[in-house]
Short mmCIF file of C-alpha atoms in Angstrom, two decimals:
data_model
loop_
_atom_site.label_atom_id
_atom_site.label_comp_id
_atom_site.label_asym_id
_atom_site.label_seq_id
_atom_site.Cartn_x
_atom_site.Cartn_y
_atom_site.Cartn_z
CA MET A 1 -5.62 -9.68 27.68
CA PHE A 2 -4.02 -6.12 28.34
CA ASN A 3 -6.45 -3.07 28.67
CA ASN A 4 -5.77 -0.55 27.36
CA LYS A 5 -8.27 2.30 28.53
CA ALA A 6 -7.40 0.98 32.21
CA PHE A 7 -3.77 1.00 32.98
CA TYR A 8 -3.35 4.23 31.22
CA ARG A 9 -5.43 5.76 33.51
CA LYS A 10 -4.00 3.23 35.96
CA LEU A 11 -0.78 4.67 35.77
CA ASP A 12 -1.94 8.55 35.20
CA ALA A 13 -3.07 8.46 38.43
CA LEU A 14 -0.24 6.67 40.14
CA LEU A 15 2.54 8.90 38.68
CA GLY A 16 0.99 12.03 40.18
CA SER A 17 0.76 10.49 43.41
CA ILE A 18 4.08 9.90 43.86
CA VAL A 19 5.77 13.10 45.42
CA VAL A 20 10.28 13.34 45.37
CA GLU A 21 10.66 15.94 48.24
CA ARG A 22 13.24 15.95 51.16
CA SER A 23 14.32 12.46 50.96
CA PRO A 24 14.96 10.45 48.76
CA HIS A 25 15.22 7.52 49.46
CA HIS A 26 12.25 7.39 51.51
CA ASP A 27 9.93 8.28 48.31
CA LEU A 28 11.63 6.03 45.57
CA ALA A 29 10.80 3.56 48.10
CA ARG A 30 7.51 4.16 48.93
CA ALA A 31 7.16 4.30 44.99
CA VAL A 32 8.92 1.00 44.46
CA ASP A 33 5.67 -0.49 46.83
CA GLN A 34 3.53 1.89 44.81
CA ILE A 35 4.15 0.06 41.55
CA VAL A 36 3.87 -3.18 42.60
CA HIS A 37 0.67 -2.79 44.42
CA ALA A 38 -0.70 -0.98 41.29
CA PHE A 39 0.22 -3.27 38.27
CA ARG A 40 0.58 -6.65 39.67
CA GLU A 41 -2.21 -7.99 38.17
CA ASP A 42 -1.16 -5.58 34.81
CA LEU A 43 2.39 -6.09 34.57
CA GLY A 44 3.11 -9.11 36.20
CA THR A 45 5.02 -7.10 39.28
CA VAL A 46 4.99 -9.86 42.38
CA SER A 47 7.81 -7.75 44.60
CA GLY A 48 10.26 -4.26 44.09
CA ARG A 49 13.40 -3.35 44.85
CA LEU A 50 15.37 0.56 46.00
CA TYR A 51 19.27 0.24 45.38
CA VAL A 52 21.56 2.74 45.70
CA LEU A 53 25.47 3.34 44.76
CA ASN A 54 28.19 3.31 46.22
CA ASP A 55 31.77 2.37 45.94
CA GLY A 56 30.78 0.14 42.35
CA HIS A 57 28.06 -1.37 44.18
CA TYR A 58 24.80 -1.22 44.22
CA TYR A 59 23.23 -1.34 47.85
CA LEU A 60 19.88 -3.01 48.70
CA ARG A 61 18.33 0.23 50.13
CA HIS A 62 14.42 -1.33 50.12
CA SER A 63 11.94 -4.34 49.48
CA THR A 64 8.86 -5.20 48.90
CA ALA A 65 9.88 -8.24 49.94
CA PRO A 66 10.76 -8.92 53.77
CA LEU A 67 14.51 -9.90 53.84
CA GLY A 68 16.70 -11.92 55.44
CA GLU A 69 19.49 -10.92 57.72
CA ASP A 70 21.06 -12.72 55.53
CA LEU A 71 20.39 -9.99 52.96
CA LYS A 72 21.32 -7.36 55.63
CA GLY A 73 24.56 -4.65 53.38
CA PHE A 74 23.45 -7.12 50.44
CA SER A 75 25.05 -5.24 46.79
CA ILE A 76 24.96 -6.06 43.63
CA PRO A 77 29.45 -4.84 41.48
CA THR A 78 28.18 -2.54 38.33
CA SER A 79 30.06 -4.93 36.69
CA TYR A 80 27.60 -7.03 36.63
CA GLN A 81 26.60 -7.53 33.12
CA PRO A 82 22.98 -7.14 34.01
CA ILE A 83 23.38 -4.34 35.90
CA GLN A 84 25.72 -2.95 32.91
CA ALA A 85 22.87 -2.65 30.50
CA ILE A 86 20.60 -1.45 32.77
CA LEU A 87 22.77 1.83 32.97
CA SER A 88 23.57 1.52 29.03
CA GLU A 89 19.77 0.31 27.71
CA ARG A 90 17.62 2.81 29.97
CA ILE A 91 15.07 -0.07 30.92
CA VAL A 92 15.87 -3.79 30.72
CA ALA A 93 13.74 -6.90 31.24
CA ILE A 94 16.43 -9.58 32.63
CA HIS A 95 15.10 -12.96 32.09
CA GLU A 96 17.27 -15.92 32.79
CA ASP A 97 19.08 -16.45 29.06
CA PHE A 98 20.09 -13.00 30.30
CA ALA A 99 23.68 -13.23 29.03
CA GLY A 100 25.70 -13.50 32.31
CA TYR A 101 22.50 -13.74 34.35
CA ASP A 102 23.53 -15.05 38.05
CA PRO A 103 21.32 -18.04 39.00
CA GLY A 104 23.00 -17.87 42.64
CA LEU A 105 22.98 -14.09 42.67
CA GLU A 106 19.02 -13.86 42.34
CA ALA A 107 17.85 -16.26 44.11
CA ARG A 108 19.22 -14.57 46.96
CA ILE A 109 16.88 -12.11 46.75
CA GLY A 110 14.09 -14.26 45.29
CA VAL A 111 13.50 -13.16 42.05
CA ARG A 112 14.21 -14.75 38.37
CA ASN A 113 12.66 -12.84 35.96
CA PHE A 114 12.71 -8.94 36.73
CA ALA A 115 12.52 -5.23 34.64
CA ALA A 116 14.78 -2.60 36.36
CA PHE A 117 16.08 0.84 35.29
CA ALA A 118 18.65 3.32 36.43
CA LEU A 119 17.65 7.10 37.84
CA ASP A 120 18.75 10.42 38.67
CA GLY A 121 22.71 9.55 36.53
CA GLY A 122 22.68 5.82 37.95
CA ARG A 123 22.90 6.92 41.28
CA TYR A 124 19.31 4.74 42.00
CA LEU A 125 18.23 1.09 40.58
CA VAL A 126 14.92 0.40 40.61
CA SER A 127 13.86 -3.43 39.88
CA PHE A 128 10.73 -5.51 39.74
CA GLY A 129 10.35 -9.28 40.31
CA LEU A 130 7.81 -10.37 37.37
CA ASP A 131 5.99 -13.14 37.07
CA SER A 132 6.64 -15.75 34.41
CA GLN A 133 3.57 -14.52 32.52
CA ALA A 134 4.33 -10.70 32.36
CA GLU A 135 3.86 -8.85 29.29
CA GLU A 136 7.48 -7.44 28.37
CA GLU A 137 6.17 -5.13 25.73
CA ALA A 138 3.78 -3.11 28.02
CA LEU A 139 5.84 -3.31 31.22
CA LEU A 140 9.00 -1.60 29.55
CA PHE A 141 6.45 0.96 28.17
CA ALA A 142 5.04 1.32 31.81
CA LEU A 143 8.35 1.21 33.49
CA GLY A 144 9.38 3.98 30.92
CA ALA A 145 6.74 6.10 31.92
CA ILE A 146 7.42 6.01 35.73
CA GLN A 147 11.06 6.16 35.22
CA HIS A 148 10.54 9.62 33.29
CA SER A 149 8.58 10.71 35.83
CA LEU A 150 10.26 10.13 38.78
CA SER A 151 13.50 11.68 36.99
CA LEU A 152 11.85 14.42 36.76
CA ARG A 153 10.50 14.41 40.21
CA LEU A 154 14.43 13.98 41.72
CA LYS A 155 15.31 16.89 39.72
CA GLN A 156 12.47 19.07 40.85
CA ALA A 157 13.23 17.94 44.65
CA ALA A 158 16.57 19.07 43.76
CA MET A 159 15.70 21.97 42.75
CA ALA A 160 13.94 22.68 45.26
CA ALA A 161 16.28 22.32 47.61
CA GLU A 162 18.71 24.63 45.23
CA ILE A 163 15.95 27.51 46.29
CA ASN A 164 15.09 27.02 49.37
CA GLU A 165 19.07 27.59 50.09
CA ALA A 166 20.00 30.03 47.64
CA GLU A 167 16.73 32.01 49.89
CA ALA A 168 18.82 30.57 53.34
CA ILE A 169 21.65 32.81 52.30
CA GLN A 170 19.64 36.02 50.89
CA LEU A 171 17.85 36.36 53.74
CA SER A 172 20.74 35.79 56.00
CA LEU A 173 22.70 38.67 54.19
#
């Protein structure tokens, strides 16, 4: 049974601990690890992955599960239907019966069911492998809160970088 109070306390503590500063790739990768670990029992997260958009493909940059040599440079085209759903619907849970689901592609990264969201206007894609017992409504709510918090932190980091740059220019004058 899902315990709302305990879940919200854990979610609040996790969101407060996530920092995105100078290296979004590294900080987001660390956040993915923390989310998988923190919500393994509550939400059924068994793995996590961070993808970065480049030239119409999402390249796998981090995974909580060990990756074999065959996944070096692994990418998913933005035309893949589940990716299109994530980009248009914000947060999506994907199962084997989802339209356009490619079992061969998903098997390469070791998932059958997952939930994902986009960050920074689609620049990043964060995906979580799920066990078969995942409670979808709670999962989507939690991922919505996490996605919102990470988006804010990315914007804060970008603004801080701009302020630092402006300060440096001003000091040089």
